[in-house]
XYZ file of C-alpha atoms in Angstrom:
227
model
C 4.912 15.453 -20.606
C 1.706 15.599 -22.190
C -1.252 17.201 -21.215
C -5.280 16.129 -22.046
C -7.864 17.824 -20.910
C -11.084 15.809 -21.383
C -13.935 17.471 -23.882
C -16.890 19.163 -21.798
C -19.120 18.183 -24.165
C -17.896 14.236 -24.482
C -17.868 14.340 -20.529
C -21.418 15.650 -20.064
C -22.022 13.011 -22.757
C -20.846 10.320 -20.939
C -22.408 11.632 -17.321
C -25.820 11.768 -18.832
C -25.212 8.200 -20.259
C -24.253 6.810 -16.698
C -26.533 8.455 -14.847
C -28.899 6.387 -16.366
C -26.927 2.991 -15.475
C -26.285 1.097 -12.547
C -23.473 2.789 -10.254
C -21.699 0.067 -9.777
C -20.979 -0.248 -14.024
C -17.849 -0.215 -15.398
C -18.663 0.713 -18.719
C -20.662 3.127 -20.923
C -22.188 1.687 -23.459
C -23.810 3.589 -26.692
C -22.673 6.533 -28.856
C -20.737 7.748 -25.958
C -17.900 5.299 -26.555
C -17.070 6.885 -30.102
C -15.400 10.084 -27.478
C -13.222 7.304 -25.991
C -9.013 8.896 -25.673
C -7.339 7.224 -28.611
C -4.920 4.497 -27.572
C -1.805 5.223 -26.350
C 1.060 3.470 -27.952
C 3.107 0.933 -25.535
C 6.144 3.082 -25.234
C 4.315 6.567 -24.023
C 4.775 8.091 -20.954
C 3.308 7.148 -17.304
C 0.134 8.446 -16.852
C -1.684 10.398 -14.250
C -5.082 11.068 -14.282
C -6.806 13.570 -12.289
C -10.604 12.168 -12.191
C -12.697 14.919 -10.154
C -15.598 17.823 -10.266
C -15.875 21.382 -11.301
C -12.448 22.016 -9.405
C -10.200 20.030 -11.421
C -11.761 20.580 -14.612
C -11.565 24.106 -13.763
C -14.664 25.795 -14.054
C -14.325 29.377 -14.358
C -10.610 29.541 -15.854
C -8.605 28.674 -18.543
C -7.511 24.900 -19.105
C -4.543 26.040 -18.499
C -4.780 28.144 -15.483
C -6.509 24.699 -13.425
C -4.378 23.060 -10.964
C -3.819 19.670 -13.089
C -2.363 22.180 -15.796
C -0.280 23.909 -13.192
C 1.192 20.247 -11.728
C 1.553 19.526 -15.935
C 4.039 21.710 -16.116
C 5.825 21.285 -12.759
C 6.472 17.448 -13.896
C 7.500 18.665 -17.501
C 9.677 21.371 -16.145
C 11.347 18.310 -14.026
C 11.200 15.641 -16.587
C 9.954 12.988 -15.046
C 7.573 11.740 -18.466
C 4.066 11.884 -17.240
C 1.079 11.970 -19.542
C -1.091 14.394 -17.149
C -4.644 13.468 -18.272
C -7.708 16.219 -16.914
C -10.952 14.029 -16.254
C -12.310 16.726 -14.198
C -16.777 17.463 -15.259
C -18.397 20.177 -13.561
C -21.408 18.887 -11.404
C -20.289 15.575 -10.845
C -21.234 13.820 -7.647
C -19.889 10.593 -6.479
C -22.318 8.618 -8.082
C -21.646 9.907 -11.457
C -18.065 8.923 -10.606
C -18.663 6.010 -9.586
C -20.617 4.921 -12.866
C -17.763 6.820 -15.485
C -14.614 5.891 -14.155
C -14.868 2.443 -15.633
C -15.082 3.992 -18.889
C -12.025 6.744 -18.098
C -10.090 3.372 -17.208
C -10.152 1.915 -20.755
C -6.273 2.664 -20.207
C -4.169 1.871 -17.668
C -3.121 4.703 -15.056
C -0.087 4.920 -12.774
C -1.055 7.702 -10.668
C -4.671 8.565 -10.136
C -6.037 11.349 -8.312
C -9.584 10.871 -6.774
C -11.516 14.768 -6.057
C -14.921 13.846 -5.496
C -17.539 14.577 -2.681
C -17.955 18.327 -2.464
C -21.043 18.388 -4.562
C -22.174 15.321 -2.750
C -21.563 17.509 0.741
C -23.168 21.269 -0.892
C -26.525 19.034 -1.444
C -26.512 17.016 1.813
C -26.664 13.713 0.812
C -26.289 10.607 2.877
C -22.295 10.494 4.149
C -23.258 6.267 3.597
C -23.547 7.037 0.035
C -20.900 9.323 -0.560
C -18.496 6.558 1.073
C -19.997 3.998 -0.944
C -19.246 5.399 -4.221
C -16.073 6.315 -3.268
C -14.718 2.775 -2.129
C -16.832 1.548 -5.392
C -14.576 4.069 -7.615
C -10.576 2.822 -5.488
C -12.624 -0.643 -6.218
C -12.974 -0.080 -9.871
C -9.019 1.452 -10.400
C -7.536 -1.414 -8.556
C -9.289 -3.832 -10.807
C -8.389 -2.231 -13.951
C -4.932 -1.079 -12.814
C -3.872 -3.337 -9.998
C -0.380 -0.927 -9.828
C -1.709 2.469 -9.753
C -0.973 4.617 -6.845
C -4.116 6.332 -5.498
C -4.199 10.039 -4.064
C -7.487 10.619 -1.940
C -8.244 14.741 -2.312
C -9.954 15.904 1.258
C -12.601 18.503 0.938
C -14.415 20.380 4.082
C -18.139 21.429 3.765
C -19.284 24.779 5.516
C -21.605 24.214 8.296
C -24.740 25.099 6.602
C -26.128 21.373 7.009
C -25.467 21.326 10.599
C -22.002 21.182 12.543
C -22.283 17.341 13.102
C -22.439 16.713 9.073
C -19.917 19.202 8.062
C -17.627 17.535 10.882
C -18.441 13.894 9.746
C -17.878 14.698 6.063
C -14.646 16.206 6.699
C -13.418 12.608 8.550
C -15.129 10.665 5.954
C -11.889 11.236 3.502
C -9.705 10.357 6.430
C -11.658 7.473 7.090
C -11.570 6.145 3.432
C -7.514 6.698 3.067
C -6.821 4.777 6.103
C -8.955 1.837 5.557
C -7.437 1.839 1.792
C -4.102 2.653 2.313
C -4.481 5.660 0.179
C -1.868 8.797 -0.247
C -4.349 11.695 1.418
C -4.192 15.451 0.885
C -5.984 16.659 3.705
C -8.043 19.600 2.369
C -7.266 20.406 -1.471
C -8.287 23.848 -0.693
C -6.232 24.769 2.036
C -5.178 27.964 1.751
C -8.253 29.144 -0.442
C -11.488 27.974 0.384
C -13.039 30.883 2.306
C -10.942 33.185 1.043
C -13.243 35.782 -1.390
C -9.722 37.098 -2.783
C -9.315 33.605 -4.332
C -12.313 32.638 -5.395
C -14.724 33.380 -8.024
C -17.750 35.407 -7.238
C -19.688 32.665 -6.493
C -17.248 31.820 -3.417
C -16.369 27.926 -4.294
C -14.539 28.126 -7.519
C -10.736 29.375 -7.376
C -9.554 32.317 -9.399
C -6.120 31.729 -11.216
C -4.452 32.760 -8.515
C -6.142 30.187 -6.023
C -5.940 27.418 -8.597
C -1.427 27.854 -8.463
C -2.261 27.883 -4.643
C -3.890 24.892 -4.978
C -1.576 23.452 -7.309
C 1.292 23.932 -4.896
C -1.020 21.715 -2.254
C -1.298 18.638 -4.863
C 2.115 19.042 -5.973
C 3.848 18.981 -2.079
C 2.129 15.223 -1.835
C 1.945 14.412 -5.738
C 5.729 14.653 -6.111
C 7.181 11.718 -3.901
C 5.316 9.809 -5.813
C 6.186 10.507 -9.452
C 9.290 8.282 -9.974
């Protein structure tokens, strides 16, 4: 198994770039392309690419300590020849997926892990344009890998919006999973999010400790699906 872990700085790069394009793009165009993964050779490993926010690039630990590490090394440990590839920027909303993933997807993916929505849900915008980018993001992986299996992270809001949001937002990932046929974990932070032991100071981003939890959450629906 290999693990990448994405640049910060070619990520930001590349969000600031999109930002500025239409969301519905599939490619970033400019200096940001000279940050583009070198190509990976025909024989590598599968590949499985966690594409996400602040949570899965693992803001506040070490690389290492971040749950797509932690499943890293659970697949190595088994052998099953996964490339693990972190595409995790801090900040990112669904519309700054939606407008970088074509560019993540220069390669081909086998396993792709969608965490995206929670900053969307901490700023209260419209549920109809959270969904949108999401279906525009399964959209742009099953163009550009037609095979690829992908796994649909839940995340749950506090009720600080109101109790009807928080409760809508929550069913939106259900929603999207069914109508897609997608592999769902229910909340990625069961377990942690609430919980001050596990979190960082500012009470959304796991300690080390909270990230294994987490891990151990991905991991329970990741690995029927790593063959």
């Amino acid at each position: 198994m290999k693990f990448r872990h994405f640049p910060l700085a070619a990520l930001l790069a590349l969000s600031l770039t999109a930002c500025n394009s239409s969301p519905t793009a599939e490619q970033v165009p400019g200096a940001a392309t000279a940050a583009a993964p070198a190509a990976t050779p025909a024989t590598a490993a599968k590949r499985l690419l966690f594409f996400g926010n602040s949570l899965t690039a693992g803001y506040g630990v070490e690389p290492e300590q971040a749950f797509p590490a932690l499943v890293g090394d659970k697949i190595d440990s088994l052998k099953l020849g996964y490339e693990v590839v972190n595409a995790g920027l801090s900040g990112e909303t669904t519309a700054g997926g939606r407008s970088r993933v074509g560019w993540i997807l220069r390669q081909p993916v086998d396993v792709f892990v969608l965490e995206l929505g929670g900053n969307d849900g901490l700023r209260g915008l419209p549920l109809s344009a959270t969904r949108a980018n999401l279906q525009g993001i399964i959209d742009t992986v099953r163009r550009r890998s037609p095979g690829a299996q992908i796994v649909l992270a839940g995340m749950q809001i506090p009720p600080n919006l109101g109790q009807a949001y928080a409760t809508d937002f929550k069913a939106l990932y259900q929603e999207i999973a069914t109508k897609n046929k997608l592999v769902l974990i229910p909340f990625l932070l069961e377990g942690v999010g609430g919980d001050r032991a596990l979190n960082q100071p500012d009470g959304i981003h796991p300690t080390p400790t909270g990230h294994r939890i987490v891990a151990r959450t991905v991991w329970a629906v990741l690995q029927p699906l790593l063959k």
